[in-house]
Short mmCIF file of C-alpha atoms (C1' of nucleotides) in Angstrom, two decimals:
data_model
loop_
_atom_site.label_atom_id
_atom_site.label_comp_id
_atom_site.label_asym_id
_atom_site.label_seq_id
_atom_site.Cartn_x
_atom_site.Cartn_y
_atom_site.Cartn_z
CA MET A 1 -35.11 50.15 95.05
CA SER A 2 -38.57 51.21 94.24
CA ILE A 3 -39.72 54.64 93.46
CA PRO A 4 -42.16 55.82 96.09
CA LEU A 5 -45.94 55.94 94.20
CA HIS A 6 -46.22 59.66 95.15
CA THR A 7 -43.16 60.32 93.71
CA THR A 8 -44.14 58.51 90.84
CA ILE A 9 -47.43 60.46 90.36
CA SER A 10 -45.53 63.62 91.12
CA GLU A 11 -43.10 63.28 88.22
CA THR A 12 -46.10 62.11 85.91
CA LEU A 13 -47.59 65.32 86.52
CA ARG A 14 -44.37 66.97 86.58
CA SER A 15 -43.86 66.07 82.98
CA GLN A 16 -47.34 66.70 81.83
CA ILE A 17 -46.65 70.90 82.87
CA GLU A 18 -43.09 71.04 81.18
CA ALA A 19 -44.07 69.56 77.92
CA GLY A 20 -46.96 72.06 78.12
CA ASP A 21 -50.06 69.97 78.71
CA TYR A 22 -50.81 72.15 81.63
CA SER A 23 -50.16 76.02 80.90
CA PRO A 24 -49.41 78.46 84.18
CA GLY A 25 -52.55 79.25 85.96
CA GLU A 26 -54.14 76.18 84.65
CA LYS A 27 -56.36 73.92 87.03
CA LEU A 28 -54.52 70.49 87.73
CA PRO A 29 -56.54 67.36 88.41
CA SER A 30 -58.42 67.39 91.54
CA GLU A 31 -57.52 64.79 94.44
CA HIS A 32 -60.35 62.55 93.31
CA GLN A 33 -59.58 62.66 89.95
CA LEU A 34 -55.75 61.48 90.53
CA MET A 35 -57.54 58.85 92.98
CA ALA A 36 -58.97 57.68 89.95
CA THR A 37 -56.46 58.17 87.62
CA PHE A 38 -54.04 56.15 89.43
CA ASP A 39 -56.02 54.12 91.82
CA VAL A 40 -54.62 55.62 95.08
CA SER A 41 -55.70 56.80 98.26
CA ARG A 42 -56.25 60.35 98.73
CA ILE A 43 -53.66 60.45 101.11
CA THR A 44 -50.99 59.26 98.02
CA ALA A 45 -52.74 62.00 95.55
CA ARG A 46 -52.28 64.41 98.25
CA ARG A 47 -48.89 63.44 98.83
CA ALA A 48 -47.88 64.19 95.25
CA ILE A 49 -49.68 67.30 94.50
CA ALA A 50 -47.44 68.49 97.97
CA ASN A 51 -44.60 67.63 95.78
CA LEU A 52 -45.54 69.66 93.36
CA VAL A 53 -45.97 72.37 95.55
CA HIS A 54 -42.56 72.05 97.27
CA GLN A 55 -41.13 72.48 93.82
CA GLY A 56 -42.71 75.37 93.41
CA LEU A 57 -44.79 74.07 90.12
CA ALA A 58 -48.14 74.40 91.49
CA HIS A 59 -50.43 76.21 94.44
CA THR A 60 -53.39 75.36 96.22
CA GLN A 61 -56.20 77.10 97.47
CA ARG A 62 -58.75 75.05 99.87
CA GLY A 63 -62.47 75.12 97.56
CA LYS A 64 -60.78 75.65 94.13
CA GLY A 65 -58.14 73.30 93.19
CA ALA A 66 -54.83 73.11 92.18
CA PHE A 67 -53.07 75.25 90.01
CA VAL A 68 -49.76 75.47 88.00
CA THR A 69 -48.09 78.04 89.05
CA SER A 70 -47.20 81.28 86.86
CA LYS A 71 -43.64 81.65 86.13
CA GLN A 72 -42.71 85.70 85.79
CA LYS A 73 -40.30 86.84 87.82
CA VAL A 74 -38.86 90.55 87.83
CA ALA A 75 -35.02 91.36 87.89
CA TYR A 76 -33.44 94.08 90.17
CA SER A 77 -30.49 95.41 89.20
CA LEU A 78 -27.61 95.71 91.74
CA SER A 79 -25.04 97.63 89.42
CA SER A 80 -23.18 100.77 89.72
CA PRO A 81 -24.68 103.25 89.40
CA LEU A 82 -27.30 102.68 92.04
CA VAL A 83 -30.85 102.61 90.75
CA PHE A 84 -33.90 102.79 93.01
CA LEU A 85 -35.80 100.04 92.98
CA GLU A 86 -39.08 101.46 92.21
CA GLN A 87 -37.45 103.34 88.87
CA ASP A 88 -35.73 100.09 88.10
CA LEU A 89 -39.16 98.31 88.08
CA ALA A 90 -41.18 100.67 86.57
CA GLN A 91 -38.59 100.28 83.57
CA LYS A 92 -40.07 97.05 83.79
CA GLY A 93 -43.50 97.56 83.47
CA VAL A 94 -44.23 96.29 87.00
CA HIS A 95 -45.77 98.95 89.15
CA LEU A 96 -44.46 98.50 92.86
CA SER A 97 -46.52 100.15 95.73
CA PHE A 98 -46.05 99.54 99.30
CA GLU A 99 -47.89 99.33 102.83
CA ASN A 100 -46.54 100.54 105.78
CA LEU A 101 -46.40 97.99 108.54
CA MET A 102 -44.76 99.63 111.27
CA PHE A 103 -42.62 103.29 111.58
CA ARG A 104 -41.47 104.28 115.49
CA GLU A 105 -38.47 105.05 117.43
CA GLU A 106 -36.90 102.21 119.15
CA ILE A 107 -33.88 100.95 121.11
CA PRO A 108 -31.81 99.18 118.68
CA SER A 109 -30.20 95.53 119.76
CA LYS A 110 -26.77 95.43 119.78
CA GLN A 111 -26.50 94.07 116.34
CA THR A 112 -27.87 97.01 115.15
CA CYS A 113 -25.70 99.02 117.19
CA ALA A 114 -22.66 97.61 116.11
CA ILE A 115 -23.68 97.72 112.46
CA LEU A 116 -24.70 101.35 112.71
CA GLN A 117 -21.68 102.57 114.96
CA LEU A 118 -23.80 103.89 117.61
CA THR A 119 -22.48 105.57 120.80
CA GLY A 120 -24.02 105.98 123.98
CA GLN A 121 -27.94 105.80 123.84
CA ALA A 122 -28.90 106.24 120.50
CA ASN A 123 -32.29 105.34 119.17
CA ILE A 124 -32.95 104.55 115.97
CA TYR A 125 -36.04 104.14 113.41
CA VAL A 126 -37.68 100.91 112.63
CA GLN A 127 -39.72 100.86 109.30
CA LYS A 128 -41.59 97.69 108.13
CA LYS A 129 -43.06 98.10 104.40
CA LEU A 130 -44.89 95.06 102.51
CA LEU A 131 -43.89 95.98 98.99
CA GLN A 132 -46.26 94.89 96.32
CA MET A 133 -45.85 94.54 92.60
CA ASP A 134 -48.92 94.61 90.66
CA GLY A 135 -51.11 94.56 93.49
CA ALA A 136 -49.83 91.41 94.50
CA ALA A 137 -47.26 90.83 97.89
CA GLY A 138 -43.99 90.54 96.61
CA ALA A 139 -41.49 91.34 99.45
CA VAL A 140 -41.13 92.88 103.07
CA ASP A 141 -38.65 95.56 103.46
CA ILE A 142 -37.39 95.90 107.20
CA SER A 143 -35.19 98.94 107.88
CA TYR A 144 -33.23 100.36 110.37
CA LEU A 145 -32.38 104.11 110.20
CA LEU A 146 -30.40 106.50 112.39
CA SER A 147 -32.68 108.46 114.72
CA GLU A 148 -32.15 112.04 113.68
CA LEU A 149 -33.07 110.70 110.04
CA GLY A 150 -35.90 109.57 111.25
CA GLN A 151 -36.96 112.17 113.04
CA ARG A 152 -36.29 114.46 110.57
CA PHE A 153 -38.42 112.67 107.46
CA ALA A 154 -41.13 111.17 109.91
CA ALA A 155 -43.70 112.75 107.83
CA GLN A 156 -42.33 111.72 104.50
CA LEU A 157 -40.69 108.17 105.19
CA PRO A 158 -43.79 105.96 105.71
CA ASN A 159 -45.26 106.81 102.49
CA ASN A 160 -42.08 106.53 100.71
CA MET A 161 -39.31 104.51 100.45
CA THR A 162 -36.06 105.37 102.11
CA PHE A 163 -33.72 106.01 99.58
CA PRO A 164 -35.27 108.42 97.50
CA ILE A 165 -36.02 110.73 100.56
CA LEU A 166 -32.50 110.61 101.27
CA GLU A 167 -31.26 111.03 97.78
CA LYS A 168 -34.17 114.27 97.54
CA ASN A 169 -32.31 115.43 100.89
CA ASN A 170 -29.00 115.67 100.00
CA ILE A 171 -27.87 112.55 101.67
CA PRO A 172 -27.06 110.17 98.77
CA ILE A 173 -25.61 106.81 99.49
CA GLU A 174 -22.08 106.60 98.28
CA HIS A 175 -21.78 102.92 98.91
CA ILE A 176 -23.68 99.81 100.08
CA SER A 177 -22.69 96.76 101.56
CA ALA A 178 -24.72 94.14 101.25
CA LEU A 179 -25.23 90.05 101.73
CA ILE A 180 -27.89 88.00 99.55
CA GLU A 181 -28.98 84.79 101.00
CA CYS A 182 -32.00 82.58 100.72
CA THR A 183 -34.40 81.02 103.66
CA GLN A 184 -37.79 79.33 103.97
CA ALA A 185 -41.12 81.55 104.81
CA ASP A 186 -41.83 81.23 108.18
CA TYR A 187 -45.37 81.66 109.32
CA GLU A 188 -45.01 85.58 109.82
CA MET A 189 -43.74 85.74 106.61
CA SER A 190 -45.94 83.04 104.38
CA ASN A 191 -49.12 85.22 106.11
CA TYR A 192 -47.17 88.58 104.74
CA LEU A 193 -46.23 87.15 101.50
CA GLU A 194 -49.29 84.75 100.69
CA VAL A 195 -46.81 81.88 100.06
CA PRO A 196 -46.96 78.38 101.90
CA LEU A 197 -45.13 77.64 104.66
CA GLY A 198 -41.37 77.03 103.81
CA HIS A 199 -41.58 78.92 100.41
CA PRO A 200 -37.77 79.84 99.43
CA LEU A 201 -37.76 83.58 100.01
CA MET A 202 -34.56 86.08 98.86
CA VAL A 203 -33.42 88.17 101.77
CA TYR A 204 -31.06 91.32 100.39
CA ARG A 205 -29.52 92.30 103.90
CA TYR A 206 -28.00 95.45 103.21
CA THR A 207 -26.11 98.50 105.27
CA ALA A 208 -26.04 101.80 103.33
CA TYR A 209 -23.03 104.45 103.70
CA SER A 210 -23.18 108.22 102.99
CA SER A 211 -20.22 110.04 102.77
CA HIS A 212 -17.39 109.24 104.84
CA HIS A 213 -17.95 105.77 105.04
CA ARG A 214 -20.85 106.59 107.48
CA PRO A 215 -23.58 103.85 108.07
CA ILE A 216 -27.25 105.51 107.88
CA LEU A 217 -29.49 102.67 106.86
CA HIS A 218 -29.57 99.07 107.75
CA GLY A 219 -31.70 96.65 106.71
CA GLU A 220 -32.92 93.85 104.49
CA THR A 221 -35.62 93.25 101.63
CA ILE A 222 -37.28 89.90 102.13
CA SER A 223 -38.69 88.84 98.93
CA ARG A 224 -40.50 86.05 97.24
CA GLY A 225 -38.22 83.79 95.60
CA ASP A 226 -40.79 83.04 92.86
CA ARG A 227 -41.10 86.63 92.03
CA PHE A 228 -37.69 88.22 92.35
CA CYS A 229 -34.26 87.81 91.05
CA TYR A 230 -30.67 89.99 91.64
CA VAL A 231 -28.82 90.85 88.27
CA LEU A 232 -25.27 92.00 88.60
CA ASN A 233 -22.22 93.05 86.57
CA THR A 234 -18.85 92.33 87.79
CA GLN A 235 -15.76 94.16 86.55
CA ARG A 236 -12.33 93.08 86.81
CA MET B 1 -60.48 81.17 113.75
CA SER B 2 -58.60 78.24 115.22
CA ILE B 3 -55.08 77.58 115.07
CA PRO B 4 -54.16 74.15 113.38
CA LEU B 5 -52.92 71.54 115.91
CA HIS B 6 -50.48 70.96 113.70
CA THR B 7 -48.88 74.53 113.59
CA THR B 8 -49.17 75.03 117.36
CA ILE B 9 -47.24 71.85 117.83
CA SER B 10 -44.48 72.93 115.43
CA GLU B 11 -44.56 76.66 116.94
CA THR B 12 -44.07 75.19 120.26
CA LEU B 13 -40.93 73.26 118.71
CA ARG B 14 -39.79 76.24 117.59
CA SER B 15 -40.00 78.34 120.30
CA GLN B 16 -37.90 76.14 122.24
CA ILE B 17 -35.03 75.53 119.53
CA GLU B 18 -35.48 79.59 119.08
CA ALA B 19 -34.92 79.49 123.40
CA GLY B 20 -31.90 76.98 123.00
CA ASP B 21 -33.51 74.12 124.56
CA TYR B 22 -32.29 72.47 121.39
CA SER B 23 -28.88 72.90 120.11
CA PRO B 24 -27.96 72.88 116.46
CA GLY B 25 -27.60 68.99 115.73
CA GLU B 26 -29.65 68.07 118.83
CA LYS B 27 -32.37 64.90 118.27
CA LEU B 28 -35.92 66.53 118.25
CA PRO B 29 -38.62 64.47 120.26
CA SER B 30 -39.46 61.19 118.33
CA GLU B 31 -42.82 61.44 116.74
CA HIS B 32 -44.33 58.99 119.41
CA GLN B 33 -43.02 61.27 122.03
CA LEU B 34 -44.56 64.18 120.32
CA MET B 35 -47.97 62.03 120.20
CA ALA B 36 -47.71 61.51 123.83
CA THR B 37 -46.80 64.74 124.75
CA PHE B 38 -49.57 66.95 122.92
CA ASP B 39 -51.81 63.78 123.10
CA VAL B 40 -52.50 63.95 118.83
CA SER B 41 -52.32 61.29 116.43
CA ARG B 42 -49.16 60.30 114.64
CA ILE B 43 -50.07 62.32 111.15
CA THR B 44 -50.59 65.20 113.41
CA ALA B 45 -46.85 64.89 114.84
CA ARG B 46 -45.40 64.11 111.43
CA ARG B 47 -47.21 67.07 110.02
CA ALA B 48 -45.63 69.33 113.05
CA ILE B 49 -42.21 68.29 112.11
CA ALA B 50 -42.67 68.51 108.40
CA ASN B 51 -43.56 72.26 108.88
CA LEU B 52 -40.20 72.71 110.71
CA VAL B 53 -38.50 71.07 107.95
CA HIS B 54 -40.53 73.19 105.36
CA GLN B 55 -38.36 76.24 107.32
CA GLY B 56 -35.67 74.93 107.48
CA LEU B 57 -35.25 74.32 111.08
CA ALA B 58 -34.70 70.70 111.18
CA HIS B 59 -33.99 67.99 108.91
CA THR B 60 -35.19 64.26 109.29
CA GLN B 61 -33.39 60.86 108.64
CA ARG B 62 -35.24 57.55 108.68
CA GLY B 63 -34.64 55.40 111.46
CA LYS B 64 -32.66 57.91 113.21
CA GLY B 65 -34.88 60.97 114.47
CA ALA B 66 -35.41 64.70 113.58
CA PHE B 67 -32.85 66.93 114.24
CA VAL B 68 -32.19 70.70 114.64
CA THR B 69 -30.45 71.85 111.67
CA SER B 70 -27.01 73.19 112.33
CA LYS B 71 -26.81 76.81 110.63
CA GLN B 72 -23.77 77.95 109.05
CA LYS B 73 -23.55 79.65 106.00
CA VAL B 74 -20.47 80.33 103.87
CA ALA B 75 -20.58 83.62 102.06
CA TYR B 76 -18.78 84.00 98.58
CA SER B 77 -17.74 87.40 97.43
CA LEU B 78 -18.80 89.19 94.34
CA SER B 79 -16.99 92.43 94.16
CA SER B 80 -14.65 93.42 92.30
CA PRO B 81 -11.30 92.48 92.02
CA LEU B 82 -13.00 88.70 91.29
CA VAL B 83 -11.90 86.26 93.64
CA PHE B 84 -12.12 82.40 92.68
CA LEU B 85 -14.48 80.25 94.76
CA GLU B 86 -11.86 77.74 96.14
CA GLN B 87 -9.13 80.67 97.13
CA ASP B 88 -12.50 82.72 98.63
CA LEU B 89 -13.55 79.77 100.47
CA ALA B 90 -10.31 78.85 101.65
CA GLN B 91 -10.01 82.12 103.58
CA LYS B 92 -12.67 81.06 105.63
CA GLY B 93 -11.35 77.92 106.37
CA VAL B 94 -13.62 76.25 103.89
CA HIS B 95 -12.01 73.09 102.02
CA LEU B 96 -13.72 73.02 98.44
CA SER B 97 -13.48 69.88 96.70
CA PHE B 98 -15.74 68.73 93.81
CA GLU B 99 -16.93 65.30 92.01
CA ASN B 100 -16.72 65.70 88.02
CA LEU B 101 -20.28 64.37 87.23
CA MET B 102 -19.99 65.43 83.24
CA PHE B 103 -17.29 66.72 80.64
CA ARG B 104 -18.39 66.36 76.93
CA GLU B 105 -18.97 68.60 73.96
CA GLU B 106 -22.71 68.76 72.53
CA ILE B 107 -24.54 70.81 70.34
CA PRO B 108 -25.51 73.71 72.40
CA SER B 109 -29.50 74.97 72.50
CA LYS B 110 -30.48 77.83 71.04
CA GLN B 111 -29.95 79.95 73.99
CA THR B 112 -26.56 78.81 74.63
CA CYS B 113 -25.66 79.96 70.75
CA ALA B 114 -27.48 83.39 71.59
CA ILE B 115 -25.60 83.60 75.17
CA LEU B 116 -22.22 82.50 74.11
CA GLN B 117 -22.96 84.48 70.17
CA LEU B 118 -22.00 81.54 68.48
CA THR B 119 -22.24 81.53 64.73
CA GLY B 120 -22.26 78.92 62.13
CA GLN B 121 -22.12 74.97 63.69
CA ALA B 122 -19.87 75.20 66.68
CA ASN B 123 -20.96 73.02 69.27
CA ILE B 124 -19.15 73.55 72.99
CA TYR B 125 -18.05 71.80 76.21
CA VAL B 126 -20.68 71.02 78.85
CA GLN B 127 -19.19 70.44 82.10
CA LYS B 128 -20.92 69.48 85.51
CA LYS B 129 -19.06 69.17 88.84
CA LEU B 130 -20.33 68.63 92.29
CA LEU B 131 -18.93 70.70 94.69
CA GLN B 132 -18.13 69.66 98.39
CA MET B 133 -17.56 72.09 101.12
CA ASP B 134 -15.79 70.25 103.78
CA GLY B 135 -16.83 66.88 102.23
CA ALA B 136 -20.49 67.87 102.30
CA ALA B 137 -22.45 68.52 99.11
CA GLY B 138 -22.78 72.30 98.90
CA ALA B 139 -23.54 73.24 94.89
CA VAL B 140 -23.64 71.68 91.67
CA ASP B 141 -21.79 73.80 88.64
CA ILE B 142 -23.00 73.66 85.32
CA SER B 143 -21.48 75.52 82.80
CA TYR B 144 -20.71 75.85 79.00
CA LEU B 145 -17.48 76.61 77.24
CA LEU B 146 -16.64 77.40 73.84
CA SER B 147 -15.49 74.40 71.93
CA GLU B 148 -12.08 75.79 71.42
CA LEU B 149 -11.22 76.25 74.98
CA GLY B 150 -12.84 73.17 76.08
CA GLN B 151 -10.79 70.90 73.77
CA ARG B 152 -7.64 72.84 74.11
CA PHE B 153 -7.83 72.25 78.36
CA ALA B 154 -9.71 69.03 77.90
CA ALA B 155 -6.92 67.19 80.23
CA GLN B 156 -7.14 70.21 83.14
CA LEU B 157 -10.99 71.04 83.20
CA PRO B 158 -12.32 67.75 84.61
CA ASN B 159 -9.73 68.11 87.83
CA ASN B 160 -9.73 71.85 88.27
CA MET B 161 -12.34 74.92 88.69
CA THR B 162 -12.64 77.06 85.20
CA PHE B 163 -11.65 80.59 86.00
CA PRO B 164 -8.56 79.55 87.45
CA ILE B 165 -7.20 77.44 84.43
CA LEU B 166 -8.55 80.01 82.14
CA GLU B 167 -6.66 82.73 83.98
CA LYS B 168 -3.13 80.77 84.18
CA ASN B 169 -3.50 80.62 80.30
CA ASN B 170 -3.86 84.13 79.93
CA ILE B 171 -7.81 84.05 79.19
CA PRO B 172 -8.45 86.08 81.93
CA ILE B 173 -12.17 87.36 82.69
CA GLU B 174 -12.61 90.84 82.33
CA HIS B 175 -16.11 91.02 82.93
CA ILE B 176 -19.23 89.11 84.62
CA SER B 177 -22.61 89.54 83.86
CA ALA B 178 -24.74 87.47 86.67
CA LEU B 179 -28.30 86.83 87.74
CA ILE B 180 -29.09 85.43 91.13
CA GLU B 181 -32.08 83.80 92.02
CA CYS B 182 -33.35 81.05 94.47
CA THR B 183 -35.23 78.43 93.60
CA GLN B 184 -36.50 74.80 95.01
CA ALA B 185 -34.95 71.54 94.57
CA ASP B 186 -36.34 69.24 92.36
CA TYR B 187 -35.51 65.50 92.91
CA GLU B 188 -32.59 65.62 91.02
CA MET B 189 -30.92 68.56 93.14
CA SER B 190 -32.33 66.88 96.20
CA ASN B 191 -30.41 63.93 95.52
CA TYR B 192 -26.98 65.88 94.52
CA LEU B 193 -27.42 68.34 97.56
CA GLU B 194 -28.84 65.65 100.05
CA VAL B 195 -31.44 68.15 100.67
CA PRO B 196 -35.39 67.26 101.04
CA LEU B 197 -37.34 68.06 98.12
CA GLY B 198 -38.74 71.92 97.74
CA HIS B 199 -35.45 72.63 99.97
CA PRO B 200 -34.16 76.42 98.80
CA LEU B 201 -31.39 76.78 96.66
CA MET B 202 -29.66 79.97 94.89
CA VAL B 203 -29.02 79.82 91.65
CA TYR B 204 -26.30 82.30 90.28
CA ARG B 205 -26.39 82.53 86.67
CA TYR B 206 -23.34 83.65 85.01
CA THR B 207 -21.83 84.68 81.89
CA ALA B 208 -18.28 85.42 81.66
CA TYR B 209 -16.56 87.76 78.84
CA SER B 210 -12.94 87.97 78.29
CA SER B 211 -11.33 90.67 76.60
CA HIS B 212 -13.08 92.23 73.85
CA HIS B 213 -16.51 91.72 75.99
CA ARG B 214 -16.00 88.15 74.02
CA PRO B 215 -18.68 85.44 76.19
CA ILE B 216 -16.53 82.31 76.76
CA LEU B 217 -18.26 80.77 79.25
CA HIS B 218 -22.10 80.57 80.53
CA GLY B 219 -23.06 78.71 83.36
CA GLU B 220 -24.79 78.10 86.61
CA THR B 221 -23.64 77.39 89.86
CA ILE B 222 -26.58 75.90 92.32
CA SER B 223 -25.91 75.96 95.85
CA ARG B 224 -27.94 74.86 99.09
CA GLY B 225 -29.36 78.12 100.18
CA ASP B 226 -28.70 76.86 104.02
CA ARG B 227 -24.89 76.78 103.26
CA PHE B 228 -24.22 79.45 100.85
CA CYS B 229 -24.95 83.15 100.46
CA TYR B 230 -22.81 86.11 98.46
CA VAL B 231 -21.91 89.31 99.50
CA LEU B 232 -21.35 92.37 97.36
CA ASN B 233 -20.23 96.45 97.77
CA THR B 234 -21.99 98.80 95.27
CA GLN B 235 -20.52 102.16 94.92
CA ARG B 236 -22.14 104.48 93.44
"C1'" DA C 1 -11.36 41.30 119.84
"C1'" DG C 2 -14.33 41.53 115.88
"C1'" DA C 3 -18.24 40.07 113.42
"C1'" DT C 4 -22.89 38.83 113.28
"C1'" DT C 5 -27.52 38.67 114.81
"C1'" DC C 6 -31.67 40.42 117.27
"C1'" DG C 7 -34.79 43.49 119.02
"C1'" DA C 8 -36.07 48.02 119.74
"C1'" DC C 9 -36.60 52.37 118.07
"C1'" DT C 10 -37.13 55.68 114.65
"C1'" DT C 11 -38.79 57.78 110.18
"C1'" DG C 12 -41.28 56.75 105.65
"C1'" DT C 13 -45.37 55.02 102.72
"C1'" DT C 14 -50.60 53.75 101.82
"C1'" DA C 15 -54.50 52.63 103.09
"C1'" DT C 16 -59.41 53.96 105.17
"C1'" DA C 17 -62.22 57.43 106.90
"C1'" DA C 18 -64.94 61.54 109.01
"C1'" DC C 19 -65.30 66.11 109.10
"C1'" DA C 20 -64.09 71.10 108.52
"C1'" DA C 21 -63.74 74.99 106.02
"C1'" DG C 22 -63.84 77.38 101.01
"C1'" DT C 23 -65.39 78.31 96.05
"C1'" DA C 24 -68.59 78.20 92.05
"C1'" DA C 25 -72.35 77.37 89.86
"C1'" DG C 26 -77.32 77.35 89.60
"C1'" DT C 27 -81.80 78.18 91.34
"C1'" DC C 28 -85.42 81.29 93.33
"C1'" DA C 29 -87.65 85.42 95.37
"C1'" DT C 30 -87.20 90.23 95.36
"C1'" DA D 1 -80.50 92.70 87.55
"C1'" DT D 2 -79.46 91.59 92.15
"C1'" DG D 3 -79.24 89.41 96.61
"C1'" DA D 4 -79.80 85.08 99.23
"C1'" DC D 5 -79.72 80.42 99.27
"C1'" DT D 6 -78.85 75.71 98.10
"C1'" DT D 7 -75.88 72.23 95.99
"C1'" DA D 8 -71.85 70.19 94.77
"C1'" DC D 9 -66.84 70.28 94.13
"C1'" DT D 10 -62.56 70.95 96.19
"C1'" DT D 11 -58.81 71.48 99.86
"C1'" DG D 12 -57.75 71.64 104.69
"C1'" DT D 13 -57.28 68.87 109.40
"C1'" DT D 14 -57.24 65.08 112.30
"C1'" DA D 15 -57.58 60.25 113.39
"C1'" DT D 16 -56.59 55.10 113.29
"C1'" DA D 17 -53.76 51.53 111.77
"C1'" DA D 18 -50.40 48.21 108.86
"C1'" DC D 19 -46.33 47.47 106.94
"C1'" DA D 20 -41.31 48.88 105.18
"C1'" DA D 21 -36.80 50.39 105.31
"C1'" DG D 22 -33.29 52.76 108.02
"C1'" DT D 23 -30.33 52.43 112.70
"C1'" DC D 24 -28.62 51.71 116.94
"C1'" DG D 25 -27.13 49.43 120.79
"C1'" DA D 26 -26.94 44.91 122.88
"C1'" DA D 27 -26.06 40.32 123.12
"C1'" DT D 28 -24.11 36.17 120.76
"C1'" DC D 29 -20.84 33.49 118.46
"C1'" DT D 30 -16.14 33.00 115.93
#
DNA sequence: AGATTCGACTTGTTATAACAAGTAAGTCAT
DNA sequence: ATGACTTACTTGTTATAACAAGTCGAATCT
């Protein structure tokens, strides 16, 4: 069984990257250079570069070229006691900032009603924030908050992360139930996070409970898989 | 600014998938059908399908066609008390089996030495297993075990998961330190896990400690991002 | 009834080609 | 020194084309 040409070329380039011939951030040969070097068509050269992009080893920019990706993940701790994202990243020398994309009251979906244990005709507040790490888009946080809390802190929430505001106002989070999965960037997320379509994303889907096991906040943090990871410790 | 044709087509197909026009497992229109429907070249039709594949919405098979992916993730619990993978999945009606790919003694890397706190010229046992869920490849587990444990349980370990063997032999795991990240499948992993190149994978990288905080096992479980997720509960 | 073959359909690979759109460096005018 | 313009290089989009390799169902043979 023969190996496709585009695979041969991309594996050659990968070996060169891994051997240190190309450093993170360094420009890879252009499509024309690859055509000449390997005596192939442009479509084959492009496919080889696309293979590297699909493996997260390179990224391309129209008019500029293809570059080796810079690998630098920030680890967020999931262990007890809860540490807030901003503080956790600040300890690691990463500046977290964010852009408020949405903050409004709306009718919750049935699923959100179930998760937040809402009765009657209660509304919720939905927030959407684009989190930037050292100025570069890193994650999108979408969350749903009990209406009474959304109203109460409407002035503060669009400009702050939610957990610290609750903490400051004597609404401490006692317990978080969460799921971690990875997905692939669709067009919406690829635009927000400045990644190619299909880029791996980590989703931290959480429900936060205050005292008496009351769910008050539900949401998900969708972060770039190449920029973010989670660490945790489990005791018997 | 105009939207590329291939994006228009793939977004149309995506809407149809999400509207239920195509059920999970159902065949999508062939490239020729898309060419006729949208009056485009084959390369544009192929690119539209590739967009869906990159988003995890479809998968293709040469000679057969393109199919809507079946979304079914298995959640593995990371919470205390530790539950072993086999039992956890069995409770969810998923049969876990595995194929032993490697079990041998070797000289550890410097990194593995540091993690397992090895002194002198100690060796370790490396194991590689392909985990199958209901017969389909779901994860690859690669782990490094203290040499004395590898030797002692050499007959049992290739045919069993490691944690239960240690438990049965009074070497209980007291604490696990772990990192969760996602990556993209390279050629090796795409072959093992039967996914396209670049498919998102979840990596659970762990170090397990026995009594007296002694690290005895280090490894990583690399699982298909479309088949697997983690759930956890965090208390204050 | 089962095995084999064949034809049609399907995706995968590789080629040539033209034009669009973005970037960067050099040149020129102010 | 700065801004505008030009040129060259780069990736992105879309087209046509041919052949390879896999799948499936129908027809034929044993």
